[in-house]
Each structure stands twice: as structure tokens, then as C-alpha cells.
One Martini backbone bead per residue (centre of mass of N, CA, C, O) as a GRO file, in nm:
protein
  270
    1MET     BB    1  -3.113  -5.865  -2.567
    2THR     BB    2  -3.222  -5.552  -2.596
    3ASP     BB    3  -3.511  -5.402  -2.651
    4PRO     BB    4  -3.546  -5.119  -2.836
    5LEU     BB    5  -3.816  -5.024  -2.684
    6ASP     BB    6  -3.682  -5.023  -2.406
    7ARG     BB    7  -3.467  -4.812  -2.470
    8ILE     BB    8  -3.645  -4.589  -2.540
    9ALA     BB    9  -3.821  -4.573  -2.284
   10ALA     BB   10  -3.579  -4.514  -2.100
   11ALA     BB   11  -3.491  -4.250  -2.239
   12LEU     BB   12  -3.751  -4.095  -2.199
   13GLU     BB   13  -3.757  -4.108  -1.893
   14ARG     BB   14  -3.491  -3.946  -1.856
   15LEU     BB   15  -3.602  -3.683  -2.007
   16ALA     BB   16  -3.821  -3.657  -1.818
   17PRO     BB   17  -3.947  -3.467  -1.591
   18PRO     BB   18  -3.984  -3.452  -1.288
   19PRO     BB   19  -4.201  -3.418  -1.043
   20PRO     BB   20  -4.298  -3.219  -0.838
   21PRO     BB   21  -4.301  -3.159  -0.514
   22GLN     BB   22  -4.480  -3.187  -0.243
   23ALA     BB   23  -4.647  -2.974  -0.061
   24ASP     BB   24  -4.733  -2.853   0.234
   25ALA     BB   25  -5.082  -2.826   0.308
   26SER     BB   26  -5.012  -2.641   0.597
   27ALA     BB   27  -4.778  -2.395   0.507
   28HIS     BB   28  -4.956  -2.232   0.296
   29PRO     BB   29  -5.164  -1.981   0.141
   30ALA     BB   30  -5.073  -2.092  -0.156
   31TYR     BB   31  -5.152  -2.270  -0.462
   32VAL     BB   32  -5.045  -2.504  -0.727
   33TRP     BB   33  -5.169  -2.715  -0.972
   34ARG     BB   34  -4.892  -2.922  -1.088
   35ASP     BB   35  -4.843  -3.216  -1.225
   36GLY     BB   36  -4.976  -3.358  -0.963
   37ALA     BB   37  -4.894  -3.104  -0.779
   38LEU     BB   38  -4.838  -2.927  -0.479
   39VAL     BB   39  -4.761  -2.582  -0.515
   40ALA     BB   40  -4.610  -2.323  -0.399
   41ALA     BB   41  -4.665  -2.011  -0.407
   42ARG     BB   42  -4.438  -1.764  -0.472
   43ASP     BB   43  -4.639  -1.484  -0.471
   44PHE     BB   44  -4.875  -1.399  -0.226
   45ARG     BB   45  -5.023  -1.058  -0.305
   46PRO     BB   46  -5.291  -0.938  -0.247
   47LEU     BB   47  -5.528  -0.725  -0.226
   48PRO     BB   48  -5.689  -0.537  -0.036
   49LEU     BB   49  -6.023  -0.513   0.015
   50GLU     BB   50  -6.043  -0.189   0.023
   51MET     BB   51  -5.946  -0.160  -0.286
   52LEU     BB   52  -6.221  -0.269  -0.361
   53HIS     BB   53  -6.451  -0.128  -0.568
   54GLY     BB   54  -6.811  -0.173  -0.607
   55VAL     BB   55  -6.816  -0.480  -0.423
   56ASP     BB   56  -6.944  -0.511  -0.140
   57ALA     BB   57  -7.145  -0.739  -0.148
   58GLN     BB   58  -6.946  -0.948  -0.260
   59LYS     BB   59  -6.743  -0.939  -0.027
   60GLU     BB   60  -6.933  -1.023   0.198
   61ALA     BB   61  -7.022  -1.299   0.082
   62LEU     BB   62  -6.747  -1.443   0.038
   63VAL     BB   63  -6.626  -1.409   0.316
   64ALA     BB   64  -6.849  -1.549   0.471
   65ASN     BB   65  -6.810  -1.824   0.323
   66MET     BB   66  -6.502  -1.858   0.398
   67ARG     BB   67  -6.524  -1.870   0.700
   68ARG     BB   68  -6.704  -2.121   0.715
   69LEU     BB   69  -6.497  -2.300   0.579
   70ALA     BB   70  -6.265  -2.250   0.796
   71ALA     BB   71  -6.465  -2.368   1.037
   72GLY     BB   72  -6.628  -2.619   0.928
   73LEU     BB   73  -6.870  -2.522   0.776
   74ALA     BB   74  -7.119  -2.454   0.587
   75ALA     BB   75  -7.048  -2.428   0.233
   76GLN     BB   76  -7.008  -2.288  -0.076
   77ASP     BB   77  -7.014  -2.268  -0.398
   78VAL     BB   78  -6.853  -2.034  -0.629
   79LEU     BB   79  -6.977  -1.779  -0.852
   80LEU     BB   80  -6.802  -1.540  -1.072
   81TRP     BB   81  -6.967  -1.310  -1.280
   82GLY     BB   82  -6.871  -1.117  -1.584
   83ALA     BB   83  -6.703  -0.873  -1.654
   84ARG     BB   84  -6.420  -0.773  -1.753
   85GLY     BB   85  -6.205  -0.639  -1.504
   86THR     BB   86  -6.407  -0.645  -1.221
   87GLY     BB   87  -6.261  -0.835  -0.974
   88LYS     BB   88  -6.286  -1.133  -0.939
   89SER     BB   89  -6.010  -1.253  -0.886
   90ALA     BB   90  -5.916  -1.043  -0.671
   91LEU     BB   91  -6.128  -1.123  -0.470
   92VAL     BB   92  -6.053  -1.411  -0.410
   93LYS     BB   93  -5.764  -1.355  -0.302
   94ALA     BB   94  -5.850  -1.141  -0.085
   95GLY     BB   95  -6.045  -1.307   0.072
   96VAL     BB   96  -5.857  -1.524   0.172
   97ALA     BB   97  -5.649  -1.331   0.314
   98ALA     BB   98  -5.859  -1.218   0.517
   99VAL     BB   99  -5.917  -1.482   0.662
  100GLN     BB  100  -5.617  -1.542   0.741
  101GLN     BB  101  -5.578  -1.276   0.908
  102GLY     BB  102  -5.817  -1.389   1.108
  103GLY     BB  103  -5.731  -1.715   1.143
  104GLY     BB  104  -5.805  -1.878   0.897
  105ALA     BB  105  -5.824  -2.225   0.780
  106VAL     BB  106  -5.723  -2.126   0.456
  107ALA     BB  107  -5.662  -2.212   0.114
  108LEU     BB  108  -5.530  -2.171  -0.201
  109VAL     BB  109  -5.611  -2.325  -0.522
  110GLU     BB  110  -5.475  -2.326  -0.842
  111VAL     BB  111  -5.647  -2.421  -1.141
  112ALA     BB  112  -5.655  -2.501  -1.455
  113ALA     BB  113  -5.915  -2.520  -1.683
  114ASP     BB  114  -5.763  -2.778  -1.836
  115ARG     BB  115  -5.770  -2.973  -1.531
  116LEU     BB  116  -6.040  -3.116  -1.448
  117ASP     BB  117  -5.957  -3.422  -1.464
  118THR     BB  118  -5.762  -3.378  -1.183
  119LEU     BB  119  -5.952  -3.321  -0.936
  120PRO     BB  120  -5.965  -3.598  -0.790
  121GLN     BB  121  -5.665  -3.599  -0.708
  122LEU     BB  122  -5.675  -3.349  -0.539
  123PHE     BB  123  -5.901  -3.431  -0.344
  124ASP     BB  124  -5.736  -3.665  -0.217
  125LEU     BB  125  -5.511  -3.479  -0.090
  126LEU     BB  126  -5.707  -3.273   0.075
  127ALA     BB  127  -5.886  -3.460   0.264
  128GLY     BB  128  -5.638  -3.500   0.486
  129ALA     BB  129  -5.639  -3.226   0.576
  130SER     BB  130  -5.645  -2.953   0.842
  131ARG     BB  131  -5.785  -2.777   0.611
  132ALA     BB  132  -5.897  -2.549   0.403
  133PHE     BB  133  -6.024  -2.518   0.046
  134ALA     BB  134  -5.987  -2.298  -0.240
  135VAL     BB  135  -6.080  -2.393  -0.551
  136PHE     BB  136  -5.931  -2.214  -0.836
  137LEU     BB  137  -6.125  -2.125  -1.133
  138ASP     BB  138  -6.012  -1.928  -1.399
  139ASP     BB  139  -6.190  -1.849  -1.670
  140LEU     BB  140  -6.443  -2.016  -1.719
  141GLY     BB  141  -6.551  -2.224  -2.011
  142PHE     BB  142  -6.803  -2.342  -2.250
  143ASP     BB  143  -6.916  -2.466  -2.569
  144ALA     BB  144  -7.053  -2.710  -2.423
  145ALA     BB  145  -7.244  -2.897  -2.212
  146ALA     BB  146  -7.080  -3.160  -2.210
  147ASP     BB  147  -6.804  -3.027  -2.115
  148ALA     BB  148  -6.941  -2.984  -1.808
  149ARG     BB  149  -7.007  -3.264  -1.664
  150VAL     BB  150  -6.772  -3.302  -1.478
  151LEU     BB  151  -6.827  -3.060  -1.294
  152ARG     BB  152  -7.107  -3.134  -1.212
  153SER     BB  153  -7.021  -3.405  -1.063
  154LEU     BB  154  -6.826  -3.257  -0.856
  155LEU     BB  155  -7.043  -3.074  -0.719
  156GLU     BB  156  -7.284  -3.291  -0.774
  157GLY     BB  157  -7.357  -3.651  -0.730
  158GLY     BB  158  -7.086  -3.771  -0.750
  159ALA     BB  159  -6.847  -4.014  -0.674
  160GLU     BB  160  -6.616  -3.748  -0.681
  161ALA     BB  161  -6.677  -3.544  -0.488
  162ARG     BB  162  -6.599  -3.299  -0.287
  163PRO     BB  163  -6.490  -3.247  -0.005
  164ALA     BB  164  -6.563  -3.078   0.301
  165ASN     BB  165  -6.277  -2.898   0.267
  166VAL     BB  166  -6.399  -2.820  -0.014
  167ARG     BB  167  -6.419  -2.543  -0.254
  168LEU     BB  168  -6.547  -2.399  -0.536
  169ILE     BB  169  -6.392  -2.125  -0.734
  170VAL     BB  170  -6.553  -1.942  -0.996
  171THR     BB  171  -6.465  -1.782  -1.294
  172SER     BB  172  -6.669  -1.581  -1.536
  173ASN     BB  173  -6.810  -1.427  -1.834
  174ARG     BB  174  -7.033  -1.633  -1.784
  175ARG     BB  175  -7.334  -1.699  -1.617
  176HIS     BB  176  -7.352  -2.024  -1.742
  177LEU     BB  177  -7.049  -2.108  -1.890
  178VAL     BB  178  -7.228  -2.156  -2.148
  179THR     BB  179  -7.284  -2.140  -2.465
  180ARG     BB  180  -7.535  -1.978  -2.639
  181ASP     BB  181  -7.696  -2.175  -2.888
  182ILE     BB  182  -7.938  -2.103  -3.110
  183ARG     BB  183  -7.926  -2.336  -3.313
  184GLU     BB  184  -7.966  -2.558  -3.106
  185GLN     BB  185  -8.238  -2.466  -3.001
  186GLU     BB  186  -8.396  -2.472  -3.277
  187SER     BB  187  -8.325  -2.794  -3.333
  188ALA     BB  188  -8.464  -2.878  -3.094
  189ILE     BB  189  -8.736  -3.040  -2.984
  190ASN     BB  190  -8.677  -2.894  -2.691
  191PRO     BB  191  -8.549  -2.596  -2.622
  192ARG     BB  192  -8.571  -2.602  -2.305
  193ASP     BB  193  -8.363  -2.837  -2.266
  194SER     BB  194  -8.120  -2.679  -2.372
  195ILE     BB  195  -8.125  -2.450  -2.163
  196ASP     BB  196  -8.107  -2.624  -1.911
  197ASP     BB  197  -7.840  -2.755  -1.974
  198GLN     BB  198  -7.685  -2.477  -1.965
  199MET     BB  199  -7.777  -2.401  -1.656
  200ALA     BB  200  -7.694  -2.645  -1.466
  201LEU     BB  201  -7.416  -2.560  -1.365
  202ALA     BB  202  -7.486  -2.290  -1.218
  203ASP     BB  203  -7.681  -2.428  -1.016
  204ARG     BB  204  -7.456  -2.578  -0.840
  205PHE     BB  205  -7.420  -2.295  -0.728
  206GLY     BB  206  -7.493  -2.132  -0.414
  207LEU     BB  207  -7.305  -1.893  -0.515
  208SER     BB  208  -7.387  -1.595  -0.692
  209LEU     BB  209  -7.175  -1.339  -0.849
  210GLY     BB  210  -7.208  -1.021  -0.983
  211PHE     BB  211  -7.040  -0.831  -1.257
  212HIS     BB  212  -6.997  -0.490  -1.362
  213VAL     BB  213  -6.975  -0.225  -1.529
  214VAL     BB  214  -6.832   0.060  -1.479
  215ASP     BB  215  -6.850   0.377  -1.413
  216GLN     BB  216  -6.688   0.668  -1.410
  217ASP     BB  217  -6.691   0.703  -1.098
  218GLY     BB  218  -6.597   0.415  -1.025
  219TYR     BB  219  -6.324   0.430  -1.181
  220CYS     BB  220  -6.213   0.674  -1.017
  221ALA     BB  221  -6.225   0.545  -0.736
  222ILE     BB  222  -6.017   0.325  -0.796
  223VAL     BB  223  -5.777   0.514  -0.875
  224ARG     BB  224  -5.775   0.674  -0.614
  225GLY     BB  225  -5.710   0.432  -0.426
  226TYR     BB  226  -5.435   0.366  -0.555
  227ALA     BB  227  -5.294   0.638  -0.535
  228GLN     BB  228  -5.309   0.666  -0.220
  229ARG     BB  229  -5.138   0.410  -0.162
  230TYR     BB  230  -4.886   0.507  -0.369
  231GLY     BB  231  -4.844   0.820  -0.374
  232LEU     BB  232  -5.023   0.944  -0.616
  233PRO     BB  233  -5.143   1.136  -0.846
  234PHE     BB  234  -5.467   1.275  -0.905
  235ASP     BB  235  -5.629   1.267  -1.240
  236ALA     BB  236  -5.932   1.244  -1.381
  237ALA     BB  237  -5.886   1.328  -1.670
  238ASP     BB  238  -5.641   1.132  -1.724
  239ALA     BB  239  -5.799   0.867  -1.657
  240ILE     BB  240  -6.022   0.894  -1.871
  241GLN     BB  241  -5.842   0.905  -2.119
  242TRP     BB  242  -5.717   0.627  -2.080
  243ALA     BB  243  -5.999   0.472  -2.102
  244ALA     BB  244  -6.067   0.574  -2.386
  245ARG     BB  245  -5.830   0.450  -2.526
  246ARG     BB  246  -5.912   0.150  -2.436
  247GLY     BB  247  -6.243   0.124  -2.437
  248SER     BB  248  -6.258   0.109  -2.117
  249ARG     BB  249  -6.403   0.033  -1.782
  250SER     BB  250  -6.204  -0.082  -1.512
  251GLY     BB  251  -6.004  -0.228  -1.282
  252ARG     BB  252  -5.784  -0.300  -1.477
  253VAL     BB  253  -5.751  -0.032  -1.616
  254ALA     BB  254  -5.682   0.119  -1.356
  255TRP     BB  255  -5.422  -0.040  -1.301
  256GLN     BB  256  -5.273   0.034  -1.556
  257TYR     BB  257  -5.274   0.337  -1.510
  258VAL     BB  258  -5.110   0.322  -1.242
  259VAL     BB  259  -4.854   0.212  -1.372
  260GLU     BB  260  -4.809   0.439  -1.565
  261LEU     BB  261  -4.795   0.661  -1.342
  262ALA     BB  262  -4.550   0.536  -1.181
  263GLY     BB  263  -4.355   0.557  -1.417
  264ARG     BB  264  -4.358   0.863  -1.449
  265GLU     BB  265  -4.270   0.908  -1.141
  266GLY     BB  266  -4.047   0.687  -1.062
  267LYS     BB  267  -4.208   0.430  -0.956
  268ALA     BB  268  -4.275   0.140  -0.768
  269LEU     BB  269  -4.470  -0.155  -0.728
  270ALA     BB  270  -4.518  -0.369  -0.452
   0.00000   0.00000   0.00000
């Protein structure tokens, strides 16, 4: 007679969805790491680099680093930090696409921030590929320094550090990725040790790029660039009023305004 627990286990196995098939690591410009499988990104269409305004120094540094990675040369892990909506994620995707268009053998792999524990499995998969990979962790942050130690080990010094053809590209609203807890610093025997522990993760990134809130002229320049690209009318006063109603000025707010403007004009944005 079959054990009831065996029957239950078999039934659960039948109900569980099979893992997605592994995509060819050499065939697509971008991937998503999902359920232990490399899945081709459904629609990878980042903005052209020239449409990202006010971040020229960041563009130059990121793309130069990405080109070195694609060429098999020494390249840095990168941290892009700063205010929300200032173009950090957009620049990562646009930078990879620009290098690809120039013939660079590099692909983007997006990993959810809560899947850090699966990175060694992903690294094993990518290590044998004949191209480079920018593993992208978007909007990463930790509430305690202890939570960040897994990533610190992967970046440098751990037994399962990332392979030579892989670099981590991380965006965060926090410069040091870890929440600065004043109470913890005050209660520590040596407060400096607590601060050093919080900063240790950010120090592992060889390239750190800051992004700051744009001023009114910068915001209008972003809107103007979008409007010109999509053949939309540009009214600075209207764009400024939109930002005032949203309570902030950023590249994200500029794009949201352009989406609204296109809708008013009866246009779709490709």
C-alpha cells in the first residue's frame, strides 16, 4: 500500500509549475533571472543614451567601464546611488544597449533584490558563457549591516565571488546601501566600528556614481528632449506646473509628464 505522505508529495509535485527553460546565454541582449533559470527579457528597449540629460559624467564613466567588461578587460563593479527618479536604472539599461550597438559582447541580467542568495547559482551558469554580463540589482537597500554580508562576500573575498566575465551593477537610493541607525551607533562600544560596518559594502564597489535632484532648468531640458524625440509640443510652463503638482522634479516625473502630454495629443509612445 502506498504511503499517504508519498501520495501527497507526488500530488504537490504535479501541481507545482515546472521551472522555466534556460535561455541561450549567448543569444539575447537582456535576461531576467527567475526561479533558477535565465529567461530572455521579453522587450528590451532602453532609451538612447543621448536622451538622458544632466548625467553626462555618469554616462561616460559607466559606458567606459561596460566597454572594458565587454572586451574582457579589467572592469569595476558599479554602484549608482542617489535621489529617486534621477535616471539610475535608465542609465544602466541604456549603457548596456549602447555598448551592444557598438559591437560589445555584453548582456544585462536583471535579478530581484530579494534573490541575493541565488547569485552563486547564477554565477555558475554565466561563468562558462563566451560573453560578459552586467548583473543588475535595482533599488537595493538593507536595514542592517548584517543583511548585506552575503553581497559583500560575493563582491570581494568570498569563496563564491563572481566570475571574471560578470560584474554587479547596483542602484540604490542610499549612498552606503545600509540604513544609518543613530541609536545603534550611540549604543555601540565604539561608534566608529558601527559606521565602518555600514560603509563596508559601498566600499566594495570600484565605481560609485552619484545622482542628484535636478533643478528646474534641468527638468525642462529633460522634458524638451523627450518632446522633440516624439514630436510633441513643448510648453515649459505646463511642464513646470505638472512637476509642482507632483511635488518633485526628476527624470521620472519628466517622463510621466510626456506620457500625459502624448495622451492629450492622441499619440502613442513606441
